[in-house]
Backbone as numpy.savetxt, mean C-alpha at the origin, in Angstrom:
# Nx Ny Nz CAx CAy CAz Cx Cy Cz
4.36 3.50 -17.79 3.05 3.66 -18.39 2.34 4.79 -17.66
1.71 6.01 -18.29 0.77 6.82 -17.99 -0.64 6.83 -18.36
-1.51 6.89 -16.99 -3.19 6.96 -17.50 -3.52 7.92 -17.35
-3.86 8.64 -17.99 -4.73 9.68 -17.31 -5.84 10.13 -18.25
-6.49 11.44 -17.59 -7.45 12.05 -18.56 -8.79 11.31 -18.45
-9.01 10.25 -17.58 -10.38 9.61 -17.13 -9.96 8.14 -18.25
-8.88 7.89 -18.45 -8.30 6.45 -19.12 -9.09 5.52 -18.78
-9.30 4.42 -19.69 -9.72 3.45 -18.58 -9.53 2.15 -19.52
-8.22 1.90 -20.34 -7.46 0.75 -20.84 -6.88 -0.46 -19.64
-7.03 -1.48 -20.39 -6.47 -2.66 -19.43 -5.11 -3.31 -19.71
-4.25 -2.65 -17.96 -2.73 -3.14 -18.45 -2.82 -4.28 -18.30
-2.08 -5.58 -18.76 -2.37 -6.87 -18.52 -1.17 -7.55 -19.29
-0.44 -8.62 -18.48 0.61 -9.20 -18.64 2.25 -8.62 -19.35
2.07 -7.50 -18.52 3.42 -6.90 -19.02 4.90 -6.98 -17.80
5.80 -6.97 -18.12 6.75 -6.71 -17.02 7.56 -5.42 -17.38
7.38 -4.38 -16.29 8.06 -3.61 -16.30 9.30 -3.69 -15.41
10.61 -3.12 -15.94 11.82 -3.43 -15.05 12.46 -2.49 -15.38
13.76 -2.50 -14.56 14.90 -1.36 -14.57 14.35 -0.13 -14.83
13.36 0.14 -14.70 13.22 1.97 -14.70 13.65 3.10 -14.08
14.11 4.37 -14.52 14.38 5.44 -13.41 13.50 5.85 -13.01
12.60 5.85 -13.28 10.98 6.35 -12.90 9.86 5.39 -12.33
8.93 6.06 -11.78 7.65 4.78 -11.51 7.29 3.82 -12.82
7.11 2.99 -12.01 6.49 2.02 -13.44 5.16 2.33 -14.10
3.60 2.29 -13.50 3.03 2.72 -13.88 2.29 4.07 -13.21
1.79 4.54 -13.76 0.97 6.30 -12.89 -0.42 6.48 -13.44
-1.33 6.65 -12.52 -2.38 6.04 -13.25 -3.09 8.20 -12.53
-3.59 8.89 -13.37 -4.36 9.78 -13.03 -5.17 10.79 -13.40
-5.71 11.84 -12.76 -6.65 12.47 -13.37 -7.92 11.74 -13.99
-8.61 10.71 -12.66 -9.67 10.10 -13.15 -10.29 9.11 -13.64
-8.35 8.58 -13.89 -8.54 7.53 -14.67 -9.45 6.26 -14.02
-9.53 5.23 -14.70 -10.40 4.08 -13.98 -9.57 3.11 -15.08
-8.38 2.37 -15.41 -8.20 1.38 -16.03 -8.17 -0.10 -14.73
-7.48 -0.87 -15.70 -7.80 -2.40 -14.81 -6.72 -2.45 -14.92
-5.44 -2.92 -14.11 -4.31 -3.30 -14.13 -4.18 -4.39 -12.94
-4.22 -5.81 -14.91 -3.83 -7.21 -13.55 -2.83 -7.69 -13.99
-2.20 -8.97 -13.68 -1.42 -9.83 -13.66 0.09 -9.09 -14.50
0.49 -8.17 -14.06 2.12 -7.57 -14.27 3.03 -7.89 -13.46
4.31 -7.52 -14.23 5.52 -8.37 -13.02 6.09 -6.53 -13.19
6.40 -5.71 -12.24 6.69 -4.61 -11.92 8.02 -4.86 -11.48
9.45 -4.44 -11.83 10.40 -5.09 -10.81 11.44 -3.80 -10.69
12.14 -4.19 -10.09 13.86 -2.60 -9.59 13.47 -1.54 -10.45
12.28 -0.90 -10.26 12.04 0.43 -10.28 12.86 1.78 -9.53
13.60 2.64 -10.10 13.94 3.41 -9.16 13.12 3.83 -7.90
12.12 4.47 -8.81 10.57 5.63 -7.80 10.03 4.65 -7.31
8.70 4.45 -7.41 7.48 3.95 -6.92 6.87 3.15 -8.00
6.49 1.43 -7.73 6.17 1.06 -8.88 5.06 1.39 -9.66
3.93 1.82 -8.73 2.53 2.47 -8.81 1.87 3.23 -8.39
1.86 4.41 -9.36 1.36 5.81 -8.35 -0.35 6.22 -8.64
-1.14 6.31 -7.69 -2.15 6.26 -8.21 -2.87 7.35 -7.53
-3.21 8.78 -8.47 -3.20 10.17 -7.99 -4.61 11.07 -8.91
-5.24 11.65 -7.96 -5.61 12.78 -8.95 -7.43 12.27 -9.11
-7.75 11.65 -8.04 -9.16 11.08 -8.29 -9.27 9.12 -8.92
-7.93 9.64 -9.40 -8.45 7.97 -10.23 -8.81 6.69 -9.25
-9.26 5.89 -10.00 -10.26 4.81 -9.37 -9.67 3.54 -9.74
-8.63 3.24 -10.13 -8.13 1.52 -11.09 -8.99 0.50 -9.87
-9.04 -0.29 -11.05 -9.30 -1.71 -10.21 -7.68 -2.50 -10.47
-6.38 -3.00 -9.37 -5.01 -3.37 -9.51 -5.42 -4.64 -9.12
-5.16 -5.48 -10.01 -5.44 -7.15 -9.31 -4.07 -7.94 -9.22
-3.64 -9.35 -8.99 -2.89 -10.13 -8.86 -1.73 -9.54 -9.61
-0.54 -8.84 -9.27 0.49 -7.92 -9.78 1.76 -8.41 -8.74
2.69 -8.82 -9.28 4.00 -8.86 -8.87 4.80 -7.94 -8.74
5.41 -7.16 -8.14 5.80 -6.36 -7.13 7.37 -6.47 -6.66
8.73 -6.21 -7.17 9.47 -6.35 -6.66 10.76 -5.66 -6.38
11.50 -5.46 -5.57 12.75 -4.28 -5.53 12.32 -2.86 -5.47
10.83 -2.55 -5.90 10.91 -0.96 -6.28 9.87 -0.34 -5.18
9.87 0.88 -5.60 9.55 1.53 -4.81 7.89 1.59 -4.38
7.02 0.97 -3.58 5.84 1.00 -2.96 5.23 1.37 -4.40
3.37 1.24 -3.52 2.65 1.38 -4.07 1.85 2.98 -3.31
1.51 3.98 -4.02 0.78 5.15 -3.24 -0.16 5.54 -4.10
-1.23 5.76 -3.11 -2.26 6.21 -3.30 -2.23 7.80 -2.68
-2.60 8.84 -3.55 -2.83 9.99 -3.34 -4.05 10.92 -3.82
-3.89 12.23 -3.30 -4.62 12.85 -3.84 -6.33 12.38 -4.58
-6.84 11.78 -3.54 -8.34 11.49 -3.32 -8.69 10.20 -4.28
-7.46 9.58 -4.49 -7.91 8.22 -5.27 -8.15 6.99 -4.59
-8.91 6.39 -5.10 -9.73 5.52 -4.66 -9.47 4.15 -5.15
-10.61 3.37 -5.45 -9.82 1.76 -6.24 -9.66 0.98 -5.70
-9.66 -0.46 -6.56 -9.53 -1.35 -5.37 -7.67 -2.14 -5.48
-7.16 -2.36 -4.64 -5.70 -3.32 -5.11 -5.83 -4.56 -4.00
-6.29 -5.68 -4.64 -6.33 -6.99 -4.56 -5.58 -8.32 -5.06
-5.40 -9.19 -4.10 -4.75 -10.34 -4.56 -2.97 -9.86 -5.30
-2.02 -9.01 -4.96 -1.03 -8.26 -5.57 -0.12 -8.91 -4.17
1.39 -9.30 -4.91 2.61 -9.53 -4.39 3.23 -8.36 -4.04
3.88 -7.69 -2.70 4.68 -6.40 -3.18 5.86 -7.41 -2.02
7.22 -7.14 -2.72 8.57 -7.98 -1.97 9.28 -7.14 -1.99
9.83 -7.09 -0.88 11.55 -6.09 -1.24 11.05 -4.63 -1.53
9.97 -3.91 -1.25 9.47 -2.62 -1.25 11.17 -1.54 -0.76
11.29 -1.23 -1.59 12.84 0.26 -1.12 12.12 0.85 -0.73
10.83 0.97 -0.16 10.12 1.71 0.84 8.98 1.38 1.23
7.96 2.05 1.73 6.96 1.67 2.23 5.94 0.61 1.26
5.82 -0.45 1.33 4.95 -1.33 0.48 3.61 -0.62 -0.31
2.73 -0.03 0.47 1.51 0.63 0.35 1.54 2.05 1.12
1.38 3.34 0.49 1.22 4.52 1.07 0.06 4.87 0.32
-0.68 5.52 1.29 -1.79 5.85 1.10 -2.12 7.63 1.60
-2.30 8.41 1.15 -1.97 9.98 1.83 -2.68 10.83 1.29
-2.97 12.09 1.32 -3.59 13.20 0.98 -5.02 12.52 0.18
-5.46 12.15 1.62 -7.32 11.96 0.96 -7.52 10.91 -0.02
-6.70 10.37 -0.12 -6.87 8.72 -0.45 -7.23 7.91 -0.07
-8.38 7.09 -0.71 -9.38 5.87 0.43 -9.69 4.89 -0.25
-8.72 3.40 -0.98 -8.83 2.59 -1.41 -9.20 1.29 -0.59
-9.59 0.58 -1.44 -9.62 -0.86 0.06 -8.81 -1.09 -1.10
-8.17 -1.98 -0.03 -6.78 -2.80 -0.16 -6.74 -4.22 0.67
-7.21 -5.19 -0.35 -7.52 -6.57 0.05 -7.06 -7.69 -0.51
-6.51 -8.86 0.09 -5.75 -10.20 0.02 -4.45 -9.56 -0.29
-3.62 -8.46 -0.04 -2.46 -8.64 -0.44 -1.37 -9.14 -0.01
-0.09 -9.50 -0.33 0.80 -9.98 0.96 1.89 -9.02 0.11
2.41 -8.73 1.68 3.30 -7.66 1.29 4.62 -8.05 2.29
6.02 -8.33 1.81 7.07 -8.63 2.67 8.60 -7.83 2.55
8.97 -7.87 3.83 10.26 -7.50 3.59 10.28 -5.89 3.08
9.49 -4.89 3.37 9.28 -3.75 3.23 10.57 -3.01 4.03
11.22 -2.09 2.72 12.68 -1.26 3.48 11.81 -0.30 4.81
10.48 0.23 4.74 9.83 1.07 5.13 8.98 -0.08 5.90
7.66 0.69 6.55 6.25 0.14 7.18 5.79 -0.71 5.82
5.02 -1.98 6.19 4.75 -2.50 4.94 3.11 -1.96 4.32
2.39 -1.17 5.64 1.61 0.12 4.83 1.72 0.94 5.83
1.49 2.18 5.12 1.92 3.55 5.36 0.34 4.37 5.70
-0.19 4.90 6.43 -1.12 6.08 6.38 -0.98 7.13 6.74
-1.09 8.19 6.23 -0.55 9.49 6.62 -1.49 10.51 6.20
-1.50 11.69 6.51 -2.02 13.28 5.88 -3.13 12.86 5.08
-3.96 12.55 5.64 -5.69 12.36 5.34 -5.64 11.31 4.62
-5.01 10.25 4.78 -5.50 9.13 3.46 -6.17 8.22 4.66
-7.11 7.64 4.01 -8.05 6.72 4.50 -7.96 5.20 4.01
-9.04 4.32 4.32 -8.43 2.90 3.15 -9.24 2.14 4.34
-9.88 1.23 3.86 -10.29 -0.65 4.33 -9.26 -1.62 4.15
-8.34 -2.49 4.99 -7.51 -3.04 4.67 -8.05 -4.34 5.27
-8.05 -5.24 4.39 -9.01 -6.41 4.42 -7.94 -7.97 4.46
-7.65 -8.76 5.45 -7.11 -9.72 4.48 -5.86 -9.88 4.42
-4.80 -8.76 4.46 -3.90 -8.59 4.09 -2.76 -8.98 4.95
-1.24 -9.65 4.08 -0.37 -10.40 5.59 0.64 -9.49 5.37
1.50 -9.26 6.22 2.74 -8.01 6.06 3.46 -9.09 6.84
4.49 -8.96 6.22 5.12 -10.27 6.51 6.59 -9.48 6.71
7.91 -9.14 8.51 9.17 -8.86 8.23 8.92 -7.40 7.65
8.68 -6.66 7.82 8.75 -4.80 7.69 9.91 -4.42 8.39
11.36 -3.81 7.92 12.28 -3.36 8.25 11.36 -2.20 9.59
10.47 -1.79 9.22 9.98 -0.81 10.51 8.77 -1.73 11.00
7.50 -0.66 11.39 6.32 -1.40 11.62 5.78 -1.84 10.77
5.11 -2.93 10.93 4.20 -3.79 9.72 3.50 -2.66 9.23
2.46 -1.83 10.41 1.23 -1.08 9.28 1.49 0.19 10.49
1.39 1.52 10.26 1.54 2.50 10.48 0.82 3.74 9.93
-0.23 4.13 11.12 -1.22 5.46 10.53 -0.62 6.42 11.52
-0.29 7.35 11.15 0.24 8.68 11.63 -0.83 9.75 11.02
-0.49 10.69 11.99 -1.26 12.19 11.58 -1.68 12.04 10.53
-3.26 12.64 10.35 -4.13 12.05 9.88 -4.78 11.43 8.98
-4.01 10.36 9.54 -4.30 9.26 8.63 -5.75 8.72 9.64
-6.25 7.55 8.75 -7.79 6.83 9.34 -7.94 5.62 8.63
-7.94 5.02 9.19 -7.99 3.21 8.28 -8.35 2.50 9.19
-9.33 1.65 8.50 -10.16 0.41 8.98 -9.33 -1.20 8.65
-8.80 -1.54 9.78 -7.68 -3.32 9.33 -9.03 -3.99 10.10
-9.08 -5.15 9.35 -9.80 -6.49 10.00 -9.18 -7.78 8.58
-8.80 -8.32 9.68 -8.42 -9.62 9.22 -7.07 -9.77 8.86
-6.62 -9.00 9.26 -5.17 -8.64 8.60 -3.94 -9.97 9.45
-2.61 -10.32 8.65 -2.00 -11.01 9.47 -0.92 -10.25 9.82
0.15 -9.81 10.91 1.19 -8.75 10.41 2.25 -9.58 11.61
3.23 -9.95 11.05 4.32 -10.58 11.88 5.33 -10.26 11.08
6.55 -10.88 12.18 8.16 -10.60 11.97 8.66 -9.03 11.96
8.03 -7.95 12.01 8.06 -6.58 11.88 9.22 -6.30 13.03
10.27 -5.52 12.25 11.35 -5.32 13.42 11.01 -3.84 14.37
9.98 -3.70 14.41 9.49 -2.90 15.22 8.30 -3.02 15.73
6.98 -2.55 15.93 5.87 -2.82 16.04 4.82 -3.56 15.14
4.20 -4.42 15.47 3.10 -5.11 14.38 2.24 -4.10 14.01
1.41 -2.98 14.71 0.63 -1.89 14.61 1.09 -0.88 15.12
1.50 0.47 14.92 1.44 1.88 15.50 0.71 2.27 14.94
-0.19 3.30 15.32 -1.09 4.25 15.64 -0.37 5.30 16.24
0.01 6.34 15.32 1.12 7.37 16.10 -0.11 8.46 16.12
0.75 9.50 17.13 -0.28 10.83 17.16 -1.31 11.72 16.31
-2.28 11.63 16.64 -3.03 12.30 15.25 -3.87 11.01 14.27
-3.29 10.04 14.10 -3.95 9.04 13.45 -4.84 8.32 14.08
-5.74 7.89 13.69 -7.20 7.11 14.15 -7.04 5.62 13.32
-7.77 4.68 14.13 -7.78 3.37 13.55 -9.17 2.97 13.99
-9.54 1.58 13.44 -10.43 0.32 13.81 -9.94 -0.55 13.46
-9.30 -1.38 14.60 -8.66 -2.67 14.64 -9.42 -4.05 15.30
-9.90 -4.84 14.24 -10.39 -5.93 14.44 -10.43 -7.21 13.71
-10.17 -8.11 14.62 -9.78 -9.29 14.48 -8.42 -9.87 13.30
-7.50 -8.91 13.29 -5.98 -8.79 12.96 -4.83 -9.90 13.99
-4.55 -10.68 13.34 -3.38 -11.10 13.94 -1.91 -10.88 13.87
-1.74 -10.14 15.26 -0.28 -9.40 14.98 0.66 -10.52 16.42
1.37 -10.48 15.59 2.69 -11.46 16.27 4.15 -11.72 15.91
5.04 -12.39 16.89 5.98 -12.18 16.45 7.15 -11.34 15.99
6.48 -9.47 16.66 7.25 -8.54 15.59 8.34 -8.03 16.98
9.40 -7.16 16.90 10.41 -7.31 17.68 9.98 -6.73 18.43
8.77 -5.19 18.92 8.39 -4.65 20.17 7.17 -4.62 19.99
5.86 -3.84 20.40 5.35 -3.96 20.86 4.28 -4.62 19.67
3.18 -5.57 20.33 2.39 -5.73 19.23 1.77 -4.47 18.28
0.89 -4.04 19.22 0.13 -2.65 19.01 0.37 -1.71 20.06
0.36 -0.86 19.28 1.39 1.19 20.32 0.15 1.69 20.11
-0.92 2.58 20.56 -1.52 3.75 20.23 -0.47 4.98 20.40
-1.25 5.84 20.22 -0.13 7.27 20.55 -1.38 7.91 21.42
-0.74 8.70 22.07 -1.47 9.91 23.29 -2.67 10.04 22.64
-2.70 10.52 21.31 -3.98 11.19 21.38 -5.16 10.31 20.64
């Protein structure tokens, strides 16, 4: 499914599966509502959300495919959403992207089960990362994100990095359980 052009239709109870491509791409402004979908073994990315647009993503099932990213200065909220079995990073967020991203549970991510990178921003509220083949949540170069309340365990690497260049506010997050360190800052 494509939105764009300042769209603002409501996807609602569909399952997308087996695709070679992302499942849905929401951009150029768009603002639709996309709730209760079952998204599943997507090649790409199940949800790309680029170009200014604003969706409100609610309670969405999430499975086998490829993360959810936020780019290119989009905003929006993604709440109450399943992402399992991510073939990569659960949530990427990058190039000036600043969504809050709240109640989600996100597990078993091939990648970090969220991603911040190259100016994306974001409120991450709530949210449990549950078992991340890497670190649970990971802001690198410049990335900037605000976690409170977050739960992040089983991560076969760090519960939090904060690599070089990236900035955080970390409060009242419970990180445990993950195979090294809870929380890493980096040098700078």
């Amino acid at each position: 499914i494509l939105v764009r052009d300042g769209g603002t239709p409501e996807i609602a109870g569909n399952t997308i599966e087996n695709g070679g491509g992302p499942g849905i791409v929401v951009a150029a402004g768009a603002a639709p509502l996309i709730a209760n979908n079952t998204i599943k073994k997507m090649a790409q990315s199940a949800l790309i959300v680029r170009g200014g647009a604003a969706p409100a993503i609610s309670d969405n099932t999430i499975e086998a495919s490829g993360g959810l990213v936020f780019a290119e200065g989009a905003t929006g909220t993604l709440e109450g959403n399943r992402i399992g079995a991510s073939t990569a990073s659960g949530i990427e967020i990058t190039t000036g992207a600043d969504p809050a991203v709240i109640d989600n549970t996100i597990e078993q991510a091939t990648g970090a089960g969220i991603f911040v990178y190259d100016h994306g921003r974001g409120r991450f509220e709530r949210n449990v990362v549950v078992a991340s083949r890497l670190s649970g949540v990971v802001i690198a170069a410049g990335g900037n994100a605000r976690l409170s309340g977050n739960t992040i365990r089983g991560s076969e690497e760090h519960g939090v990095l904060v690599a070089e260049g990236g900035r955080a506010v970390l409060e009242g997050n419970g990180v445990a359980d993950n195979r090294r360190s809870g929380i890493v800052m980096g040098w700078e």
